[in-house]
Short mmCIF file of C-alpha atoms in Angstrom, two decimals:
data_model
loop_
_atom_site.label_atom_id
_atom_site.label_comp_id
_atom_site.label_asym_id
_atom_site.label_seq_id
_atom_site.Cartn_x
_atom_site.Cartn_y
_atom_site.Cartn_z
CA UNK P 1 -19.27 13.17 -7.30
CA UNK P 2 -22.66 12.92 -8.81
CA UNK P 3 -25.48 13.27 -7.09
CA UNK P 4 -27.68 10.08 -6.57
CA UNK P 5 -30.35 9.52 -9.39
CA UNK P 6 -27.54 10.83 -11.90
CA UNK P 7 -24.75 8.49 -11.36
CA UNK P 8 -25.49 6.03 -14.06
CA UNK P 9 -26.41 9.11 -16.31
CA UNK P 10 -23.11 9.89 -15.73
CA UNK P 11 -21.24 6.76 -16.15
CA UNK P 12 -23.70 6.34 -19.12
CA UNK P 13 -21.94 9.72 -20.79
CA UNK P 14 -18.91 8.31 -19.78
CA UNK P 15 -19.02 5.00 -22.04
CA UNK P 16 -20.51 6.42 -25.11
CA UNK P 17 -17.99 9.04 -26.30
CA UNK P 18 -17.06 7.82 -29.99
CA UNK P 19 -15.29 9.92 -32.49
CA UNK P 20 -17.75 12.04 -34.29
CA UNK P 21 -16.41 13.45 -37.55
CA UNK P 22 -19.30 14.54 -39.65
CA UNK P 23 -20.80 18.18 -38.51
CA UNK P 24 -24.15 19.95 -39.87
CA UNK P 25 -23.32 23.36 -40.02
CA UNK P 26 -24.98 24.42 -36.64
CA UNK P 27 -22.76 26.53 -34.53
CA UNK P 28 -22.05 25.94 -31.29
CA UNK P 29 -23.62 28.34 -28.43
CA UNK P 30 -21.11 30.17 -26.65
CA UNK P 31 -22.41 28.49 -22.98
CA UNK P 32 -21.31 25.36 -24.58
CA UNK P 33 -17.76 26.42 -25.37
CA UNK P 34 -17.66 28.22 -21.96
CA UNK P 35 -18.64 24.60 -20.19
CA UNK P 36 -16.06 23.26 -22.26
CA UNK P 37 -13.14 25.66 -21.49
CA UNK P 38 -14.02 25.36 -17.97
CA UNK P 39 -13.55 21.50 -17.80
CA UNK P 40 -10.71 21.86 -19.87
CA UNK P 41 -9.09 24.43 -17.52
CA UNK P 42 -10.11 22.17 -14.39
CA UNK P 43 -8.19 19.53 -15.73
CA UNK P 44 -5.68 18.04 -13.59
CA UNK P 45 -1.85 17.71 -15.00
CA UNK P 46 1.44 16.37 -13.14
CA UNK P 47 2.55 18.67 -10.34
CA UNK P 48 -0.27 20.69 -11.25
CA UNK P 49 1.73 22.66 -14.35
CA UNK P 50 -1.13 23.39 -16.32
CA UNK P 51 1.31 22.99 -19.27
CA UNK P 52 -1.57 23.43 -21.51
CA UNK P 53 -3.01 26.95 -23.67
CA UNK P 54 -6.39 26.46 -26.00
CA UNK P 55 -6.28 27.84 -29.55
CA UNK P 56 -9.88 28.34 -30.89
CA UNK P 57 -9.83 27.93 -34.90
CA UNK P 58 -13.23 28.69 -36.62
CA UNK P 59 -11.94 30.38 -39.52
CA UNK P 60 -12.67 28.02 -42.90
CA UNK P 61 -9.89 29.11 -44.76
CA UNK P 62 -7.12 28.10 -41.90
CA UNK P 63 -9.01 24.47 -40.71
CA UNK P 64 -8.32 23.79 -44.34
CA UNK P 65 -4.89 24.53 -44.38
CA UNK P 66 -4.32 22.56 -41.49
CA UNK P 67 -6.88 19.68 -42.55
CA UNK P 68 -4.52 19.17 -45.60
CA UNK P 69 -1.47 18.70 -43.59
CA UNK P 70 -0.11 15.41 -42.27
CA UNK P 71 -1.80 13.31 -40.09
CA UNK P 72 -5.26 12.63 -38.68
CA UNK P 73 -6.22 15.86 -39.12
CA UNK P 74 -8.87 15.51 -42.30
CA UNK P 75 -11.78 16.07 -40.52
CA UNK P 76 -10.68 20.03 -39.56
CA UNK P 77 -12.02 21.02 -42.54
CA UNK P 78 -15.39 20.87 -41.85
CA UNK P 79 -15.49 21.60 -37.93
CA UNK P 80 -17.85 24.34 -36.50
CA UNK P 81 -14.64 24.81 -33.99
CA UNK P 82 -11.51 23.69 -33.44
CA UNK P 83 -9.81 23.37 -30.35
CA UNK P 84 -5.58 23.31 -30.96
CA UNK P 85 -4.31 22.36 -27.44
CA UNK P 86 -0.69 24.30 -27.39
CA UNK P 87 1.49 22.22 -25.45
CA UNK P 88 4.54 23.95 -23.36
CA UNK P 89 7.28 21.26 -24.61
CA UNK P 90 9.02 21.09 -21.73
CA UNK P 91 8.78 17.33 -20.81
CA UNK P 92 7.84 14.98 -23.36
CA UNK P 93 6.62 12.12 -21.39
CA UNK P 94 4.30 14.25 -18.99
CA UNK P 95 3.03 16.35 -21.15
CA UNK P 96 1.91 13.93 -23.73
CA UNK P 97 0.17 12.19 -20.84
CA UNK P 98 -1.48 15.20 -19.31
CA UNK P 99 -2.57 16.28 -23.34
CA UNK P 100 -4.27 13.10 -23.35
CA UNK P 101 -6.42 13.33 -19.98
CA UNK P 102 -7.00 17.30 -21.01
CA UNK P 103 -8.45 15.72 -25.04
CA UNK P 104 -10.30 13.26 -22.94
CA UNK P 105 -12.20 16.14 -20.47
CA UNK P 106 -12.65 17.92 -23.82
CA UNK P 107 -14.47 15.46 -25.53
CA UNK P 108 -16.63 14.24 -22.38
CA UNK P 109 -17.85 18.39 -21.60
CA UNK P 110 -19.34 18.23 -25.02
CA UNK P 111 -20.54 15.34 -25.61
CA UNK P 112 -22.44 16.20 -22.25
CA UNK P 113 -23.90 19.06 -24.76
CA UNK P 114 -24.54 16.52 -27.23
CA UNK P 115 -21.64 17.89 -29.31
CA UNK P 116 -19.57 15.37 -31.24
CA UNK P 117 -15.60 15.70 -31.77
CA UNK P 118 -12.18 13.73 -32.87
CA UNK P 119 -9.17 13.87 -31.78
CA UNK P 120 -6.92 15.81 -34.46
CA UNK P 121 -3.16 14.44 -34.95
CA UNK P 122 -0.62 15.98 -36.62
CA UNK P 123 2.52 13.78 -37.73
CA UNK P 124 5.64 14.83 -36.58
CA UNK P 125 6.58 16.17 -39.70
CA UNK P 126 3.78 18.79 -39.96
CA UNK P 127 3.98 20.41 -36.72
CA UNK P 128 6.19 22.89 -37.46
CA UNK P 129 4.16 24.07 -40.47
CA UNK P 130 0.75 24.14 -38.33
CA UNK P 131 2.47 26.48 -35.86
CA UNK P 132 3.57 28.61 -38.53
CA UNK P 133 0.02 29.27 -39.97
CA UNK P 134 -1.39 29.49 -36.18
CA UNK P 135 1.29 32.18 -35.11
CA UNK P 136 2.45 29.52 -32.26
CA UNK P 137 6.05 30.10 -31.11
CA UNK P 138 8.32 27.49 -31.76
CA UNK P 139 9.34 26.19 -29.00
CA UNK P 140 5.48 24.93 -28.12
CA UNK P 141 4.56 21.60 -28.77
CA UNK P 142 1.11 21.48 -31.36
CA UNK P 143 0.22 17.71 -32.03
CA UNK P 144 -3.21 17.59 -31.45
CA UNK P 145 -6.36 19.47 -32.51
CA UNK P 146 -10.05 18.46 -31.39
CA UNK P 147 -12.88 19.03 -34.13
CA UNK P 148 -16.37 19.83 -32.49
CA UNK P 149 -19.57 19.87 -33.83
CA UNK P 150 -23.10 18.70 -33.60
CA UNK P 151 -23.26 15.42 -35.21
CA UNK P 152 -24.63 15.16 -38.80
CA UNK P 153 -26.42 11.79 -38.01
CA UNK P 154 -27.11 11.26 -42.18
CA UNK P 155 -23.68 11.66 -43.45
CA UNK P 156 -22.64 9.53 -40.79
CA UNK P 157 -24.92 6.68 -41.37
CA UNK P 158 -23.76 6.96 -45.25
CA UNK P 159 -20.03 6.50 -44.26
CA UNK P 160 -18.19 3.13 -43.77
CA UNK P 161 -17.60 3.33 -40.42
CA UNK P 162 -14.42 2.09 -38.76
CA UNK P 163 -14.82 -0.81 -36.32
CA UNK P 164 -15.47 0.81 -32.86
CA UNK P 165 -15.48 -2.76 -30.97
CA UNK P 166 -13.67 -3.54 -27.53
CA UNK P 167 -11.88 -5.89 -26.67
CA UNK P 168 -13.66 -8.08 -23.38
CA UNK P 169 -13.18 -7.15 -20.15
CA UNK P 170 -12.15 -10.92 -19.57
CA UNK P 171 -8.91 -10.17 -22.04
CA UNK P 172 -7.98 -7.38 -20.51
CA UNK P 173 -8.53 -7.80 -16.82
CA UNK P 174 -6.27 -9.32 -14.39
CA UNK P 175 -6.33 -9.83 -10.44
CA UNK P 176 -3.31 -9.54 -8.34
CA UNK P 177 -0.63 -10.84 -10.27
CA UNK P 178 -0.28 -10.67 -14.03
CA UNK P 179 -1.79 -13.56 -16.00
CA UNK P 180 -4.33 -14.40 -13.10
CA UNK P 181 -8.08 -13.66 -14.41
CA UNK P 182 -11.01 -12.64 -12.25
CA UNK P 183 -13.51 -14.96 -11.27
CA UNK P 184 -16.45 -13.09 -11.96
CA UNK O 1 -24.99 12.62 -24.89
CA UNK O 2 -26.35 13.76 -21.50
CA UNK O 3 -30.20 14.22 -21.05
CA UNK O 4 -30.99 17.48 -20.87
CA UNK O 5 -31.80 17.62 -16.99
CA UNK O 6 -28.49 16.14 -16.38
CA UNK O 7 -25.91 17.99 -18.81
CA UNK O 8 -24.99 20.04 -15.73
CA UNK O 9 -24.47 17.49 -13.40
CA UNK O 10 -22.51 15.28 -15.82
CA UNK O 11 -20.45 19.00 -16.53
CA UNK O 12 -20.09 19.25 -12.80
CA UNK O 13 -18.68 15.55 -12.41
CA UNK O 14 -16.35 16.75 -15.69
CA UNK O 15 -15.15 19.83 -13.80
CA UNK O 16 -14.57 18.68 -10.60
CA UNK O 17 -12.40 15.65 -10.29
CA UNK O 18 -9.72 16.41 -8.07
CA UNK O 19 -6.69 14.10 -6.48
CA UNK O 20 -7.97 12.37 -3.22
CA UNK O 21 -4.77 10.17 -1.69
CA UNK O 22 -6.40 9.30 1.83
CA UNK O 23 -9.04 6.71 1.53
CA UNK O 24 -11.37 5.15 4.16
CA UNK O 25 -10.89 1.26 5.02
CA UNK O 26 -14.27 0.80 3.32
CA UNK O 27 -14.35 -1.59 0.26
CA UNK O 28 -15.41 -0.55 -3.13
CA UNK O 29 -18.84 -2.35 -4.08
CA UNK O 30 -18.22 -5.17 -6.96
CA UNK O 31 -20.87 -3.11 -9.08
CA UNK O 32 -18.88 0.13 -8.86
CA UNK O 33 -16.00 -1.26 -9.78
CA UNK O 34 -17.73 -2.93 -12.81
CA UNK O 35 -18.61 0.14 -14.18
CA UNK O 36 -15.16 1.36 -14.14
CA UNK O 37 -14.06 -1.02 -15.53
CA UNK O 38 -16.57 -1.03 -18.42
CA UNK O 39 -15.99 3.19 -18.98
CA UNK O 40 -11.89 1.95 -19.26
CA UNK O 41 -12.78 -0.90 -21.67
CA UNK O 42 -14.99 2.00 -23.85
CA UNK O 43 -11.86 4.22 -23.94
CA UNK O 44 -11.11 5.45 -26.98
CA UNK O 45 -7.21 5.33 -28.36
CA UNK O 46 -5.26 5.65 -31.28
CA UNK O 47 -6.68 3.41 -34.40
CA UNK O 48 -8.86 1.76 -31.47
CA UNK O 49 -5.68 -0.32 -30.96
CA UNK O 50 -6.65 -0.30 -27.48
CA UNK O 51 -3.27 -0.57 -26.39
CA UNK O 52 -4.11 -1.75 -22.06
CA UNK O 53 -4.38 -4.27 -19.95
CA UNK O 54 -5.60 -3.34 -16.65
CA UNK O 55 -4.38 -5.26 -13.47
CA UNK O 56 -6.53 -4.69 -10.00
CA UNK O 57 -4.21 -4.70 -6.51
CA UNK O 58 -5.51 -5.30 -3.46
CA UNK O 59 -2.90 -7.47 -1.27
CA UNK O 60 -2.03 -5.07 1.12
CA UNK O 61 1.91 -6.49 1.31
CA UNK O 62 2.03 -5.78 -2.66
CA UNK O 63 0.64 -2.41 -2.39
CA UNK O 64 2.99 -1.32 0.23
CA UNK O 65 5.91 -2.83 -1.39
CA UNK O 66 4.97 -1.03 -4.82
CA UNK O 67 4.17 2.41 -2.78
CA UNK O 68 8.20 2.02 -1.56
CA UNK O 69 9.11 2.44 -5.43
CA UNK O 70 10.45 5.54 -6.78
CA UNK O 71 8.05 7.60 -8.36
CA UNK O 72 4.70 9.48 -6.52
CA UNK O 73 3.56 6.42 -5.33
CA UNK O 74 3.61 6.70 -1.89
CA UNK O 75 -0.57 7.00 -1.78
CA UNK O 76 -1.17 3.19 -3.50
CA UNK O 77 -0.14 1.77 0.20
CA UNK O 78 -3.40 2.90 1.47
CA UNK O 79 -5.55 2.83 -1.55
CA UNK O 80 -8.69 0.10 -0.89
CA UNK O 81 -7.70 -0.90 -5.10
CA UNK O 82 -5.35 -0.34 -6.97
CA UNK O 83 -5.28 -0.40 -11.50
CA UNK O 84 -1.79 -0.90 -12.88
CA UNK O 85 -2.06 0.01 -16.44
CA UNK O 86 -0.44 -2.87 -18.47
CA UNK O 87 0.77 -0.76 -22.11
CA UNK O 88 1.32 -2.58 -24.95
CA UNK O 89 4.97 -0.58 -25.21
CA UNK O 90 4.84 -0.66 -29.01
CA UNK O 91 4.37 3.11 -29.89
CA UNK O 92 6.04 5.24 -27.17
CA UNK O 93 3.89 8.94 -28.13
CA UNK O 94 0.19 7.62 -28.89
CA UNK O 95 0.44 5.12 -26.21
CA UNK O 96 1.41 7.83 -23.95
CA UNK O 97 -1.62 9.83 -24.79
CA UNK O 98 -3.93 6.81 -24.76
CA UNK O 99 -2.46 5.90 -21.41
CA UNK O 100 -3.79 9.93 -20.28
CA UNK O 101 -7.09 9.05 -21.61
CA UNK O 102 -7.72 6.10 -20.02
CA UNK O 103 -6.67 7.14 -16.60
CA UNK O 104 -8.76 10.02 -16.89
CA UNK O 105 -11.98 7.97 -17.61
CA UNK O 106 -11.11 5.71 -14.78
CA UNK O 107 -10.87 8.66 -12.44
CA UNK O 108 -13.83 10.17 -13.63
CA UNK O 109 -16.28 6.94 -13.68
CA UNK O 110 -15.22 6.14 -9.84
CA UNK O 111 -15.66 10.13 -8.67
CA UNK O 112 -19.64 9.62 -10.55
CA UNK O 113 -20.13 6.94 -7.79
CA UNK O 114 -18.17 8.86 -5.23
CA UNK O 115 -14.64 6.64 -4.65
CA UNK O 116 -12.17 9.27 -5.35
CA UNK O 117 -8.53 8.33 -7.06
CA UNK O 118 -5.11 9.69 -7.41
CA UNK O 119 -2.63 9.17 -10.36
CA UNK O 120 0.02 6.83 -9.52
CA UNK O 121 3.40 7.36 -11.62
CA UNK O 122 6.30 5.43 -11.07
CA UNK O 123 9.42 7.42 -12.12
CA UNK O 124 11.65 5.27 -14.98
CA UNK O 125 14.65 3.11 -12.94
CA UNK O 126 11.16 1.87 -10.88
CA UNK O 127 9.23 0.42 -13.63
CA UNK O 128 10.94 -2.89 -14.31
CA UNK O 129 10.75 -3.23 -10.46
CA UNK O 130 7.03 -2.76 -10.41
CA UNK O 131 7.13 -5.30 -13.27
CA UNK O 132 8.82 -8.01 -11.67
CA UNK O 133 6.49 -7.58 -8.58
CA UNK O 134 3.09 -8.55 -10.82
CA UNK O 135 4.75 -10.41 -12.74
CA UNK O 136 4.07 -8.55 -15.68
CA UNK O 137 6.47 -9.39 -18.94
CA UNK O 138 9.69 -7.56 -19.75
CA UNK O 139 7.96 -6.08 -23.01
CA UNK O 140 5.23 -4.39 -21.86
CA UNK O 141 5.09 -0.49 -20.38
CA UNK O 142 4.18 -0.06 -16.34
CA UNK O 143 4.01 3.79 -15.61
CA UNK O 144 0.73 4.15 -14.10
CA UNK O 145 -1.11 2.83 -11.01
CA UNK O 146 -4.76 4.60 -10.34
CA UNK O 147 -5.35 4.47 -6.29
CA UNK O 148 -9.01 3.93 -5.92
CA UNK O 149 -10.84 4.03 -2.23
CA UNK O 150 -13.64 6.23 -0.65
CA UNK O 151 -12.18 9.82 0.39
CA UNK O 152 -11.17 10.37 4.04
CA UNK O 153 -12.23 13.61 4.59
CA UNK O 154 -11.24 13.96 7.91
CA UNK O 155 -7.68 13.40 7.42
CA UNK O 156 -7.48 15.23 4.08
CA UNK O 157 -8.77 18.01 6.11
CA UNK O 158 -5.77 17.38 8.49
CA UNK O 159 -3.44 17.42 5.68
CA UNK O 160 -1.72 20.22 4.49
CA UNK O 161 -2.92 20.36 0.83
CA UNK O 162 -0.51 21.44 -2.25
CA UNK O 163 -2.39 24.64 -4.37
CA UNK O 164 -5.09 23.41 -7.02
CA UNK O 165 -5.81 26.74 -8.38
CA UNK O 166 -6.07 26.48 -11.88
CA UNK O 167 -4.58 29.51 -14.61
CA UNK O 168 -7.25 31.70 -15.39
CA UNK O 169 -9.06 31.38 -19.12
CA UNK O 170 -7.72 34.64 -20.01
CA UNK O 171 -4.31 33.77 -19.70
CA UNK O 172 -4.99 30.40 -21.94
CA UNK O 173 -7.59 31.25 -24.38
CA UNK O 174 -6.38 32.68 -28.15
CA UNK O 175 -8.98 32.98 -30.68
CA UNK O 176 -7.59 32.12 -34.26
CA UNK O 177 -4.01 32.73 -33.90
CA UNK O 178 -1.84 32.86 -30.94
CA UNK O 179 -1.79 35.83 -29.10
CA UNK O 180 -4.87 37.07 -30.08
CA UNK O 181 -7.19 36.72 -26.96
CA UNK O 182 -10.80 36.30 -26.68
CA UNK O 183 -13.32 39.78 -26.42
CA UNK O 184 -15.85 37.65 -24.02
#
């Protein structure tokens, strides 16, 4: 838990992680990526199987080859780093779960550092293709890789930016029984 | 992003989030469990579809009738609240993953103000049970049920506890293509 004075801090970090997908060309200290690693490794999975190995990708010439493949996977291109999270494939439905809560840990541990990131997603069809020109075996699952970077605040005021709105808490909460909203 | 006297605190909270499935009988302040709920609503998900609904258990008979469900379940019986996550059920993989986002953010906004949580997962024949007990519609996706509740440390101490270790970073770590591990 956090300590006292740091608990809204916290909870503070914990609301404001938006997709970040314009990166100056700073590079990221290698504390950072050790704090991030670390969360990453801490991260809790079903039955504890830890079906999860990191990939780091820094090299231009491959996050463009995998930036051009199918998918929501543009913004590779232009990542200081690249985290490919190389799935086991041994149970679809938990592993696609735990893959989200492990993106989710990797995003929070540096934004913490102030660096931004996006969730990469392959389509279906181009997986096989990024594990070729990664060297992955084939019987991994690689679906998603997570761009990080310190934010490059211009470019991203310059860009249309995608609506990043929520929907209320009074649509989406419900007490007890489905269909029964809170009074408060 | 973190202030800088608090990145480590905020990469503590990140790191250590661990299970807790033995609560205290003492109730979760209204303000605490606002600010869950607000870090859930803030979630991000797959084209911000924000695919949830979020439905908070307390009755003690419902709890203990969902806890008899098949599944690992057996901890919401004695959990001071309970979120059900209500899916949309409209895209079966990015739902998935959004689902293992948004139960890690949950987790990791109530261990900042100290109520720890445990995953919840009903196993498939359960889930149009659980349904039909909140009487949640046919179309939508119940999986997941967060136990919430200040940590009994006494009897988790008394309890025999399963391993947490996690894999060491040299065994997950490859640097630019797989199989080709890290010199730091």
């Amino acid at each position: 838990m956090a300590e006292a004075g740091n608990v809204q801090e916290c909870i503070a970090l914990l609301q404001g992680l938006r997709a970040v997908r314009q990166f100056r060309p700073q590079p990221i200290p290698q504390q950072v990526i050790a704090d991030i690693l670390t969360v990453a490794r801490w991260s809790g999975s079903a039955k504890n199987t830890q079906p999860w190995e990191f990939l780091l990708v820094r090299d231009r010439e491959t996050l463009k080859a995998l930036a051009a493949l199918d998918g929501f996977v543009k913004h590779l291109a232009d990542a200081q780093l690249v985290v490919v999270l190389v799935m086991a494939g041994e149970n679809e439905e938990s592993e696609t779960y735990d893959e989200g809560r492990l993106s989710e840990r990797i995003g929070l541990a540096a934004w913490a550092h102030g660096v931004g990131s996006s969730i990469g997603w392959f389509a279906p069809n181009a997986r096989t293709t990024a594990k070729q020109l990664l060297g992955i075996p084939d019987d991994r699952l690689v679906r998603t890789a997570i761009s990080l970077g310190y934010p490059d605040e211009a470019a991203q005021r310059a860009r249309p930016k995608p609506a990043q709105a929520r929907k209320p808490l009074g649509e989406l909460v419900h007490e007890e029984r489905y269909g029964r909203r809170s009074d408060s």
